[in-house]
mmCIF file of C-alpha atoms in Angstrom:
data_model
loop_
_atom_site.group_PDB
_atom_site.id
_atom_site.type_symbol
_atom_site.label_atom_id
_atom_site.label_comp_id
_atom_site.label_asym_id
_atom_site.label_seq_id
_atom_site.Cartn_x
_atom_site.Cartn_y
_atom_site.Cartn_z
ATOM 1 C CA UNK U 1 56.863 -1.985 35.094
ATOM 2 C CA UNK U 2 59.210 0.505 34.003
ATOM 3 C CA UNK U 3 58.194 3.423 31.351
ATOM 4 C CA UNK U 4 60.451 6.243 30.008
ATOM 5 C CA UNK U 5 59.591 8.649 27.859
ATOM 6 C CA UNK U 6 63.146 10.360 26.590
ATOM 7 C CA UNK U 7 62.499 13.713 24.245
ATOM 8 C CA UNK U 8 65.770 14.241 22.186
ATOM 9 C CA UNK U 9 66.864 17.831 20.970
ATOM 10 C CA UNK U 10 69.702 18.484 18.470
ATOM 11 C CA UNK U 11 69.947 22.360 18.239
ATOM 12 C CA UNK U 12 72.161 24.154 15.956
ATOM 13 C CA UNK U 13 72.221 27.524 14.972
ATOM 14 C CA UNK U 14 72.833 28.563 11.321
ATOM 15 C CA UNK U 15 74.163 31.830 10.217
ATOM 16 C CA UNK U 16 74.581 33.647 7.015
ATOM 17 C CA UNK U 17 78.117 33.428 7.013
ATOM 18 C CA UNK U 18 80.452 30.529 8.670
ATOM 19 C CA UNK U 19 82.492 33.615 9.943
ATOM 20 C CA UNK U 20 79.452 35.815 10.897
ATOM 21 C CA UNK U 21 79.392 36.761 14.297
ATOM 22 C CA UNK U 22 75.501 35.375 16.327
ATOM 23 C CA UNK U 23 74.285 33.428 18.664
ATOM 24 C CA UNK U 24 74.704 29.719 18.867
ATOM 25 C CA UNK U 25 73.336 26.916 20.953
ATOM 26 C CA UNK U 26 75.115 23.397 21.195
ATOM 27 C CA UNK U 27 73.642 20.377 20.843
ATOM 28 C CA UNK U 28 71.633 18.782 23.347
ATOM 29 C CA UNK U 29 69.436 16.401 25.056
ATOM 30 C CA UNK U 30 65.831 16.490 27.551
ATOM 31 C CA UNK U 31 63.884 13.929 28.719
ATOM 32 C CA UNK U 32 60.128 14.380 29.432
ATOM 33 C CA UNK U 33 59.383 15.517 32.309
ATOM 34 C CA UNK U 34 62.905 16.388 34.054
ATOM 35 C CA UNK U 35 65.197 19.661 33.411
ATOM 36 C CA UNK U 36 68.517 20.184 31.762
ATOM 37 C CA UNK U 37 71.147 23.265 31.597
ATOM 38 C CA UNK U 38 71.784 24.349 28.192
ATOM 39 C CA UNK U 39 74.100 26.894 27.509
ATOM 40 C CA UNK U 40 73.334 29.970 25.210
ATOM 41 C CA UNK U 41 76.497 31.173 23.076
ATOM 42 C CA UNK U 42 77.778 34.530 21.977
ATOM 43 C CA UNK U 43 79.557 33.725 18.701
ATOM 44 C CA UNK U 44 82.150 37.159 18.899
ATOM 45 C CA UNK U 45 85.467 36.469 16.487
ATOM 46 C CA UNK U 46 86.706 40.094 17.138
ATOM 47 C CA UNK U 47 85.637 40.081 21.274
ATOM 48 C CA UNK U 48 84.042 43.572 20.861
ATOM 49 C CA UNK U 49 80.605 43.418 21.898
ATOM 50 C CA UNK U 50 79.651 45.160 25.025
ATOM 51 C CA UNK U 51 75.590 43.853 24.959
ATOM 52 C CA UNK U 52 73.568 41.155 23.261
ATOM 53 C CA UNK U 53 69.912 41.237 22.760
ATOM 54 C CA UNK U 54 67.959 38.690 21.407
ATOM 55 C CA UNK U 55 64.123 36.662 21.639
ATOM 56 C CA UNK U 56 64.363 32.572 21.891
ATOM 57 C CA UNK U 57 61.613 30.694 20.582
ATOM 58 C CA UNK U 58 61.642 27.382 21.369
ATOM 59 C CA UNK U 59 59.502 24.129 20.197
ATOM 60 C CA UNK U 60 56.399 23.484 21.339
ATOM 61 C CA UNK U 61 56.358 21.339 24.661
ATOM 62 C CA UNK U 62 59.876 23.015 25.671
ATOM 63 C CA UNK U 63 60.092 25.867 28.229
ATOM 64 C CA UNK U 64 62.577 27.679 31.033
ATOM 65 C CA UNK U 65 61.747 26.328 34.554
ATOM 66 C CA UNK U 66 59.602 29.263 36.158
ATOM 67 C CA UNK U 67 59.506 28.819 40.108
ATOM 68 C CA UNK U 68 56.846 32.051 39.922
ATOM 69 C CA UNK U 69 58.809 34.707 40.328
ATOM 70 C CA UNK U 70 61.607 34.489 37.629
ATOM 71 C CA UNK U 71 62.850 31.898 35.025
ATOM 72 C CA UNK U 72 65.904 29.631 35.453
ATOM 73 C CA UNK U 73 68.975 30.924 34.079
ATOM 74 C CA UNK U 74 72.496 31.899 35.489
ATOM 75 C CA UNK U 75 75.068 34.180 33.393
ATOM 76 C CA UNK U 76 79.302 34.314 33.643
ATOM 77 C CA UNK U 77 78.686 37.950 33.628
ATOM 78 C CA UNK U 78 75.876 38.533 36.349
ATOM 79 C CA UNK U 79 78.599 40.607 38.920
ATOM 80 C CA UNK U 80 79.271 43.895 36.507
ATOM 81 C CA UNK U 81 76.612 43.697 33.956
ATOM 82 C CA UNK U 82 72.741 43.901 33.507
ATOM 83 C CA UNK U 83 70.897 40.510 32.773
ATOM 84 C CA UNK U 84 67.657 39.832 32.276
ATOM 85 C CA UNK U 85 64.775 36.834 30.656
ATOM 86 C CA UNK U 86 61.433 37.573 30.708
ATOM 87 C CA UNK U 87 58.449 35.678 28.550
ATOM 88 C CA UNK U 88 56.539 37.408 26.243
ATOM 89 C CA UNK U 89 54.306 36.748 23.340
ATOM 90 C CA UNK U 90 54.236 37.880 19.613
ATOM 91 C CA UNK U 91 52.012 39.838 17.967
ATOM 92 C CA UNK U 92 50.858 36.375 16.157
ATOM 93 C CA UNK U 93 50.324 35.026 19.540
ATOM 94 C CA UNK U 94 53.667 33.008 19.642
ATOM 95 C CA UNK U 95 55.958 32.691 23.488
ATOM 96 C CA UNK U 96 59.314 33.828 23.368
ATOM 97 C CA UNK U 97 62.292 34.230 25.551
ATOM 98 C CA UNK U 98 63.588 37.766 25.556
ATOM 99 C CA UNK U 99 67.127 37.797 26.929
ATOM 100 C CA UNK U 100 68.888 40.786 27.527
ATOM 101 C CA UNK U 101 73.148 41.373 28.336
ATOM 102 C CA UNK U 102 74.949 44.228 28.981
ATOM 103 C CA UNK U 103 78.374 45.062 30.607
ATOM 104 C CA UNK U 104 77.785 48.176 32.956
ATOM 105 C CA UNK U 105 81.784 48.649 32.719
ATOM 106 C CA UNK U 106 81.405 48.352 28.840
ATOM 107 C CA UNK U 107 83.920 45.980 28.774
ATOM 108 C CA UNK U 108 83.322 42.878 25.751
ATOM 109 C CA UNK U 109 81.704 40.154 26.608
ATOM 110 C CA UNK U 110 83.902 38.187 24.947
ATOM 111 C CA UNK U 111 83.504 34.883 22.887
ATOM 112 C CA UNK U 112 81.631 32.216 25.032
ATOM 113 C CA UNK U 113 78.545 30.993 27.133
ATOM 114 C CA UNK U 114 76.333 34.361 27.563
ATOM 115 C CA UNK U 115 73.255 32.088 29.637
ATOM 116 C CA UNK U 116 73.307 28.927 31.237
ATOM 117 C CA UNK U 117 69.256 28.493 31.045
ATOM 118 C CA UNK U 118 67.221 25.342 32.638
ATOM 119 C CA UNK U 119 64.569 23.598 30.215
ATOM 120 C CA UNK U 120 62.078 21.500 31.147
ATOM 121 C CA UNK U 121 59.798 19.485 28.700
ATOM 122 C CA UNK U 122 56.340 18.698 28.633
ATOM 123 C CA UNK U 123 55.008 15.455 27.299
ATOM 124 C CA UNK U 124 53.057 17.927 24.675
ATOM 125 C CA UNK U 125 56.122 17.897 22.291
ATOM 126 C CA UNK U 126 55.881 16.812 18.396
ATOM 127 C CA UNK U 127 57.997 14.031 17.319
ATOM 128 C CA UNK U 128 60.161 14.780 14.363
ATOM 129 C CA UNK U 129 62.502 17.355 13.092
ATOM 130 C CA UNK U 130 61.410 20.280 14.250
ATOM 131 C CA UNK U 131 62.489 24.228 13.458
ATOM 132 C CA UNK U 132 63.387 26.612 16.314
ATOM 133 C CA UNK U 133 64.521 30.433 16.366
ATOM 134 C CA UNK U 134 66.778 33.079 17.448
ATOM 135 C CA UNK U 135 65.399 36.090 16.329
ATOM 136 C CA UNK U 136 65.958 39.870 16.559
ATOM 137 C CA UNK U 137 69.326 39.702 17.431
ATOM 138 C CA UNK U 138 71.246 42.952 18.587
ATOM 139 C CA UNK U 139 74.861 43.094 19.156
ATOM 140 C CA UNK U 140 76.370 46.241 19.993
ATOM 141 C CA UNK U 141 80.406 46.901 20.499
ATOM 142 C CA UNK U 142 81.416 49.855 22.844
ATOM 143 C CA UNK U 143 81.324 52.532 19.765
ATOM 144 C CA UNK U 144 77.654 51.661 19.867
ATOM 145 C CA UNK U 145 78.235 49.814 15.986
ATOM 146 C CA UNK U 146 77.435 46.174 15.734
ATOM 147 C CA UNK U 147 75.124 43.781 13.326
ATOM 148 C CA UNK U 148 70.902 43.332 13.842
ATOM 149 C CA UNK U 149 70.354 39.620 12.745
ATOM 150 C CA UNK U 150 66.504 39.290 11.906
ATOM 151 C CA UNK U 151 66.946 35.809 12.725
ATOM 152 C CA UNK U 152 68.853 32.396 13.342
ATOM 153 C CA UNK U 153 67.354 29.269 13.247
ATOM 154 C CA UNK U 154 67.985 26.018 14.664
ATOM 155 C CA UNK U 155 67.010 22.287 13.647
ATOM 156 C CA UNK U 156 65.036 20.176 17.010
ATOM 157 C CA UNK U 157 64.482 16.598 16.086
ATOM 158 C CA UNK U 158 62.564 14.894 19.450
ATOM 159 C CA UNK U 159 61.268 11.532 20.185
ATOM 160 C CA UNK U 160 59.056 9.969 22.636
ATOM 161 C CA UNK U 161 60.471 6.557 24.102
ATOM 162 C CA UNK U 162 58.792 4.353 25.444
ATOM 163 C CA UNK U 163 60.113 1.402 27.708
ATOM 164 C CA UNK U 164 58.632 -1.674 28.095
ATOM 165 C CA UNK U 165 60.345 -4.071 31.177
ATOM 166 C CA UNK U 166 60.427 -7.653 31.071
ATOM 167 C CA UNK U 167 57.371 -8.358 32.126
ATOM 168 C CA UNK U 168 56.421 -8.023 27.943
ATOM 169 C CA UNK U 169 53.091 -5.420 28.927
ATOM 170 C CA UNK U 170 52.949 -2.125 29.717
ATOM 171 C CA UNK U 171 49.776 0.180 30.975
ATOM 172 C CA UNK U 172 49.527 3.258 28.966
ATOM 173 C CA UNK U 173 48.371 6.973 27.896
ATOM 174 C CA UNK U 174 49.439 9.323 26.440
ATOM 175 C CA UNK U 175 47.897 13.418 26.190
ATOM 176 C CA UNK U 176 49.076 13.227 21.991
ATOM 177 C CA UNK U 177 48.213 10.803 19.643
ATOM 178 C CA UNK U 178 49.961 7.938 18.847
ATOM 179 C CA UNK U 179 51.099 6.525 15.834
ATOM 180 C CA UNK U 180 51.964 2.866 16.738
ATOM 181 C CA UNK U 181 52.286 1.463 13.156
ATOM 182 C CA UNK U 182 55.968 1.182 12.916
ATOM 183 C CA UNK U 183 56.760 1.591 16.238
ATOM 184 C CA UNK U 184 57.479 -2.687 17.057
ATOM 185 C CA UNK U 185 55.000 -2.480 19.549
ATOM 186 C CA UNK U 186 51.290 -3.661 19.878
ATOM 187 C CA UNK U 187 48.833 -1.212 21.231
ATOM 188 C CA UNK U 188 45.471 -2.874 22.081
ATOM 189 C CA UNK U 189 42.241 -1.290 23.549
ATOM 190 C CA UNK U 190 39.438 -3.221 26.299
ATOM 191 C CA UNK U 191 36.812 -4.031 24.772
ATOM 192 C CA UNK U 192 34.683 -6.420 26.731
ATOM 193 C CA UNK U 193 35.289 -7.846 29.872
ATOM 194 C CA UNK U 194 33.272 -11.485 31.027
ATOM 195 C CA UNK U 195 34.016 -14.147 33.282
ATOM 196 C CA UNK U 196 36.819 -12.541 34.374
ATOM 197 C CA UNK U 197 39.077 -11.857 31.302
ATOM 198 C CA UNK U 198 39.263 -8.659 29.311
ATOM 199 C CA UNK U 199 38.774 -9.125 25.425
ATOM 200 C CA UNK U 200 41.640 -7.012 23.522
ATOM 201 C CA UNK U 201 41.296 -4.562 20.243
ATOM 202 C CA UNK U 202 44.599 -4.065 18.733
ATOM 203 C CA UNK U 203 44.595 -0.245 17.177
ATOM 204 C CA UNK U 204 47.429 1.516 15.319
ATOM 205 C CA UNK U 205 46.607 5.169 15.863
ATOM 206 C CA UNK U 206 45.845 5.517 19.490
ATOM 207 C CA UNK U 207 43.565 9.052 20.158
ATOM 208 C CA UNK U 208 45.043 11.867 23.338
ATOM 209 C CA UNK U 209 44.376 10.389 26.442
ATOM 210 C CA UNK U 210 43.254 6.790 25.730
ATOM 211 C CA UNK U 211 43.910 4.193 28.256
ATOM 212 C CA UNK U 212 45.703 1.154 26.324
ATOM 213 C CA UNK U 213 47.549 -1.958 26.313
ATOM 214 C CA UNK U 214 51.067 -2.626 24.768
ATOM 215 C CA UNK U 215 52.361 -5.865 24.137
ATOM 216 C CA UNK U 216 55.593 -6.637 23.515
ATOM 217 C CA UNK U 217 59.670 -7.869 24.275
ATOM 218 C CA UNK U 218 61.239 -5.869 26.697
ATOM 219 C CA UNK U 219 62.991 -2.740 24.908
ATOM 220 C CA UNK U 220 62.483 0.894 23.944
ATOM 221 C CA UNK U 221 59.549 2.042 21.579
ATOM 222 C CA UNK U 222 59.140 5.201 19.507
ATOM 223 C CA UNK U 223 55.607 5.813 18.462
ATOM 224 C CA UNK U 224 54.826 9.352 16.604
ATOM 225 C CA UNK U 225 52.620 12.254 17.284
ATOM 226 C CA UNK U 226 50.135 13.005 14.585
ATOM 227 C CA UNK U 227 47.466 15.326 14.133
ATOM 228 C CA UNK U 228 44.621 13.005 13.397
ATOM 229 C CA UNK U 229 41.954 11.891 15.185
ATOM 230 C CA UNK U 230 42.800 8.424 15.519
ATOM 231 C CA UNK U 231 41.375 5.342 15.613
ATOM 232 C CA UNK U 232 37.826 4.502 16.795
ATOM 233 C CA UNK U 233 37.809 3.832 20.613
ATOM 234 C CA UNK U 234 34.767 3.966 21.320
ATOM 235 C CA UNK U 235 34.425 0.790 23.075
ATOM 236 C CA UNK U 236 37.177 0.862 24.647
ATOM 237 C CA UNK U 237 36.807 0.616 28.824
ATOM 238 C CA UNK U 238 39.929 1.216 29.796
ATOM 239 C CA UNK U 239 40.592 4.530 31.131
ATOM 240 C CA UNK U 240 43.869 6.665 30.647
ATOM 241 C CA UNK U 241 45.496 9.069 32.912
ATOM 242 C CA UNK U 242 46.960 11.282 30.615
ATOM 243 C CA UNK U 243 49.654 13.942 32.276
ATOM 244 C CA UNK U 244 47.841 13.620 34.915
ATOM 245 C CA UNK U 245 47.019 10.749 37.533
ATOM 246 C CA UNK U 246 44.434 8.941 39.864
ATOM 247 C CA UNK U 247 43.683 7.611 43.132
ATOM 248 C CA UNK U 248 41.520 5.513 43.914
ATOM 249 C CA UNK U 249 38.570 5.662 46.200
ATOM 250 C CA UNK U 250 36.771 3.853 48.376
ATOM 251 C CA UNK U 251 34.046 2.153 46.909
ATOM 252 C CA UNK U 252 36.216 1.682 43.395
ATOM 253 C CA UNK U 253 36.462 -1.192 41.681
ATOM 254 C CA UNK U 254 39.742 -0.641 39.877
ATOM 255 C CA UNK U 255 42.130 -3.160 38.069
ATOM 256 C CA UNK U 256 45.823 -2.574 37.740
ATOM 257 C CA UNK U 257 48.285 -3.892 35.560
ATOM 258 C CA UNK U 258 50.918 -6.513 37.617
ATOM 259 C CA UNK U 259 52.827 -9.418 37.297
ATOM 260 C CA UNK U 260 51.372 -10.539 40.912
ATOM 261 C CA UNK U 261 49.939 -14.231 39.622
ATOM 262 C CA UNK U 262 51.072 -13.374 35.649
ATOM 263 C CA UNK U 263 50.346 -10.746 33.923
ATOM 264 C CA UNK U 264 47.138 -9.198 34.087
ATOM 265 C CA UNK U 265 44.534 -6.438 35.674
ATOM 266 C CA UNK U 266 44.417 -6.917 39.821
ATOM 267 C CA UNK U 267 42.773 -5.046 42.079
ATOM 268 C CA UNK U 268 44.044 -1.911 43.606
ATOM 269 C CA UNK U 269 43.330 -1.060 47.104
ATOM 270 C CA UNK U 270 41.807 2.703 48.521
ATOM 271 C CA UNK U 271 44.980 4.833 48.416
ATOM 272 C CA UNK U 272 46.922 3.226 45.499
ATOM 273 C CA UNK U 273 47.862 6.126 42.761
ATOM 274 C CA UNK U 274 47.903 5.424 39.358
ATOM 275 C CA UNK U 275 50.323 7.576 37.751
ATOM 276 C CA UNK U 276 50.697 9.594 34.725
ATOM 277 C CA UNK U 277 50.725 7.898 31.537
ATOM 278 C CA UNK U 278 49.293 5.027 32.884
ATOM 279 C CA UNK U 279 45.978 3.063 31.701
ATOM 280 C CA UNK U 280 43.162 1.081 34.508
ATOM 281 C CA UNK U 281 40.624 -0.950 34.304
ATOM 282 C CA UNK U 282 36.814 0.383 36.167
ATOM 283 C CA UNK U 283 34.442 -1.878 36.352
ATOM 284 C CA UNK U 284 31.284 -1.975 37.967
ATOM 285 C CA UNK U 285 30.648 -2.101 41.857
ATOM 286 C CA UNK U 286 28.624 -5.257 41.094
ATOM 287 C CA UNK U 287 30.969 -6.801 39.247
ATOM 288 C CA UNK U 288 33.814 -9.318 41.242
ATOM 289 C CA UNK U 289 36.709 -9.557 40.158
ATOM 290 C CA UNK U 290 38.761 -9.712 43.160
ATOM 291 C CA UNK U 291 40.296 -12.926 44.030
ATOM 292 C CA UNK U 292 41.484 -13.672 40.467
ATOM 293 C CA UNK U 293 42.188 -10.741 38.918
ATOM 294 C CA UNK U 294 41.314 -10.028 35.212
ATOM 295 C CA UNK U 295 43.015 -11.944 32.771
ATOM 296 C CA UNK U 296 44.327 -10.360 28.611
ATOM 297 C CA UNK U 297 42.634 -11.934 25.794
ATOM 298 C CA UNK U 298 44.665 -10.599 22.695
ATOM 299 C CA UNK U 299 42.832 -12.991 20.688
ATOM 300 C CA UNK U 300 42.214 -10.688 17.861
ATOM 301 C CA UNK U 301 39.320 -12.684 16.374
ATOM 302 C CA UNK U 302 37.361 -12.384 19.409
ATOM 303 C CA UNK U 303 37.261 -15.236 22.513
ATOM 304 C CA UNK U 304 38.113 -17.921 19.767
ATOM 305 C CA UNK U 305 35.744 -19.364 16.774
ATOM 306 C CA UNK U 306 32.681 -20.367 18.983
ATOM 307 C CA UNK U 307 32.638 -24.328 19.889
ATOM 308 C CA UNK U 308 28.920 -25.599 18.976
ATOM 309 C CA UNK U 309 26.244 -27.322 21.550
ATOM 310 C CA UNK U 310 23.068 -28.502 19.965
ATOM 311 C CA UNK U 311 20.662 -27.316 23.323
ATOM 312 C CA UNK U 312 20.680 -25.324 26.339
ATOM 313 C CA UNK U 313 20.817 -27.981 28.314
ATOM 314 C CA UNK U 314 24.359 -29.230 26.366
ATOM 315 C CA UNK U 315 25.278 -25.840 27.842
ATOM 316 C CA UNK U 316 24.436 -26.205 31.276
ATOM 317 C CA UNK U 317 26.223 -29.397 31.479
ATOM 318 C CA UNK U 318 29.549 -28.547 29.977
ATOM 319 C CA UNK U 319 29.658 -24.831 31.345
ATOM 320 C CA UNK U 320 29.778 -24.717 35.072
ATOM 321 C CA UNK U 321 31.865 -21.323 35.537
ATOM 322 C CA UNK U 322 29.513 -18.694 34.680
ATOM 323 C CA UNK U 323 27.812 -18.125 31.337
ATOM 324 C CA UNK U 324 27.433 -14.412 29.282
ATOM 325 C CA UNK U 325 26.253 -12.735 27.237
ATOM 326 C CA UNK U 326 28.030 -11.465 24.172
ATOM 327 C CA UNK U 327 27.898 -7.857 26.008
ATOM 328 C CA UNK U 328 29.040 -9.298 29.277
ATOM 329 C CA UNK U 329 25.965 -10.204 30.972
ATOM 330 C CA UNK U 330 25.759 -12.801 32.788
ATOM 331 C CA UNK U 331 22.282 -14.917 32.219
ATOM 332 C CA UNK U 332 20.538 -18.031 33.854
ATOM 333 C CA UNK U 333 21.840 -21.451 32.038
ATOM 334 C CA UNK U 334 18.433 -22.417 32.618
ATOM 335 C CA UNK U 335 16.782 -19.526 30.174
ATOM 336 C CA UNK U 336 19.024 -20.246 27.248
ATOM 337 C CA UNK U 337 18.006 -18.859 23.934
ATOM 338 C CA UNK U 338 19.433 -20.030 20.818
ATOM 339 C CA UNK U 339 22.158 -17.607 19.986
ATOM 340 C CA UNK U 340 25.513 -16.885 21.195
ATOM 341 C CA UNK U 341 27.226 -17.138 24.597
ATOM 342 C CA UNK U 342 30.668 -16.508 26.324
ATOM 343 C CA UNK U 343 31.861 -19.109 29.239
ATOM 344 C CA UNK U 344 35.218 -20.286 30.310
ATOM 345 C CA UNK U 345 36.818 -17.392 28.264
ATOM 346 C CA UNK U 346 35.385 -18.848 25.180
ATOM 347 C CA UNK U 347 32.352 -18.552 22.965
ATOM 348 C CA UNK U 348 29.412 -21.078 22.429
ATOM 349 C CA UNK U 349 26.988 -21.298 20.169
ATOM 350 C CA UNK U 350 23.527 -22.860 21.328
ATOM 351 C CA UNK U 351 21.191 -23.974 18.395
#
C-alpha cells in the first residue's frame, strides 16, 4: 500500500503598485513531510538598496528546517554582507521569520534572490486558499532613503492527497479532520468484529486521529480539513496512529491491513511498526484471529438482513463455525435464547 500526502503552495506577493519596489516570492510546491528550497526575492527596479529588512509569516503547518542551532537558509550575498533569520513571535502570539540583509561594503544588492530558505511541512496544514504575509518591510539605499512597506501579502492554496494503490484499500489517520464527502473515496470505521470479520461504518467527516478504512479504485484523493468535531466514532475499534506511529509488543494482538490472502486485517508479528497515518486493528488477547486473518464487511446494513430459524436447535444444526452474539460474544449453541445471533458472517434470527 502506497499513501502520499502532497501539500501544494502557490505564493505570490502583491504590491501597491505593479512598479513598486518589495519583496516577492515565486510560486511553489511542498509535500508533507519532506523539505523544499524556496527562494525569497528583492524586487529593486533602480538596484539601489544597500539592506532589506523584513518578518515572514507563513501558513500554519509550514516552517524553516531548524537543525537546533540555526534555521535553513543560504544567501548570494553571505561573503561581504550581514545575514541573519531568527524566529520570533508577535505581540498577538503569532511566529514569524525575521530576516535581516545588509552589504558591509554598501554596495546594492541588486535585483534578485536575497534567501534561498528550506521549508518543511507538517501534516497540521489547512486545506484551501490560504493568506500569508510579508510584513514590516525596510529597504534602505546607501543615502540611508528607501520605502517602509507595512505589509505584502501572498495567496497559499494547499491540499492533502491521498493515494490509494491497487490493492482498492488503504489503512488510515490523520491528526486533522477529514472531510470525505466529495473527496471519491469511502471512509469507513470498525465497528464490531465476530467470527472473524470486521463489520464496517461508512462516515463522511472523520474526527483527528481516528483509525479508518478507505475504499476505493486506485488514484489520488483530496479530503478537506474542517474545524468540526466530526462524526460520531464512538464505536469505532480501530485505532489510528496519527503523526505519530506504533510498534507492536509482545503479547499484542494486532491486525494489519495486507493483500497477503486478499485484502484484509492479518496479524503483525513483535517488532512490526505501524507507521504514521496508518490505522490497526487490537483485539483482545483471548480473541484468535491468527490463521485467517480478519476479513471487511462493508455491508452497510449490518452482516446482511438476518436469515430466520424457527428453534435453537435449527441453529445448532445449520451453524457449525462459531455462533455470537450481536456484541461479539461468542455463546453455547446449546443455551440459545430467542433473539438475535451472528454466525458464518451473517445474522440469524432464532424464534
Amino acid at each position: 500500500m502506497k499513501k502520499f500526502f502532497t501539500i501544494c503552495v502557490f505564493a505570490l506577493a502583491s504590491i501597491a503598485s505593479a512598479l513598486a519596489d518589495g519583496v516577492s516570492i515565486a510560486p511553489f510546491t511542498i509535500a508533507a513531510g519532506e523539505t523544499q528550497d524556496v527562494d525569497i526575492v528583492l524586487e529593486d527596479e533602480g538596484g539601489v538598496y544597500v539592506s532589506a529588512q523584513f518578518n515572514l509569516y507563513l501558513p500554519d503547518g509550514i516552517g524553516i528546517v531548524y537543525d537546533g542551532t540555526a534555521y535553513a537558509y543560504t544567501s548570494p550575498h553571505s561573503g561581504s554582507s550581514f545575514v541573519g533569520v531568527s524566529k520570533r513571535t508577535d505581540r498577538d502570539g503569532n511566529d514569524y521569520y525575521q530576516f535581516y540583509l545588509e552589504d558591509r561594503m554598501m554596495n546594492p544588492l541588486g535585483a534578485g534572490t536575497m534567501f534561498t530558505v528550506t521549508l518543511e511541512a507538517t501534516d497540521m496544514v489547512s486545506t484551501g486558499v490560504q493568506t500569508g504575509y510579508i510584513r514590516s518591510v525596510s529597504l534602505v539605499d546607501e543615502m540611508g532613503g528607501g520605502p517602509d512597506i507595512a505589509e505584502l501579502t501572498y495567496d497559499v492554496t494547499t491540499s492533502v492527497d491521498v493515494m490509494v494503490s491497487d490493492l482498492g484499500y488503504a489503512s488510515f489517520s490523520w491528526p486533522r479532520t477529514l472531510d470525505f464527502s466529495d473527496s471519491g473515496i469511502q471512509a469507513f470505521i470498525g465497528t464490531r468484529y465476530a467470527n472473524g470479520s470486521l463489520l464496517m461504518s461508512e462516515v463522511t467527516v472523520v474526527p483527528a486521529n481516528t483509525g479508518v478504512i478507505l475504499k476505493g479504485a486506485a488514484g489520488t484523493y483530496n479530503p478537506q480539513t474542517t474545524g468540526g468535531p466530526g462524526d460520531d466514532v464512538t464505536e469505532n475499534i480501530l485505532t489510528g496512529t496519527g503523526s505519530g506511529s506504533y510498534t507492536v509488543q509482545d503479547g499484542d494482538n494486532i491486525y494489519v491491513l495486507s493483500n497477503l490472502n486478499g485484502a484484509g486485517l492479518y496479524f503483525a508479528d513483535p517488532g512490526v511498526t505501524v507507521g504514521a497515518h496508518k490505522a490497526y486493528l487490537a483485539l483482545d488477547g483471548g480473541t484468535d484471529a491468527k490463521d485467517g486473518g480478519v476479513s471487511l464487511d462493508f455491508n452497510t446494513t449490518g452482516i446482511g438482513a438476518p436469515a430466520v430459524v424457527t428453534d435453537a436447535a435449527m441453529m445448532r444444526n445449520s451453524y457449525s463455525q462459531g455462533i455470537y452474539t450481536i456484541d461479539g460474544r461468542r455463546v453455547c449453541s446449546e443455551n440459545l435464547k430467542k433473539g438475535v445471533y451472528i454466525s458464518n458472517g451473517k445474522k440469524v434470527l432464532v424464534k
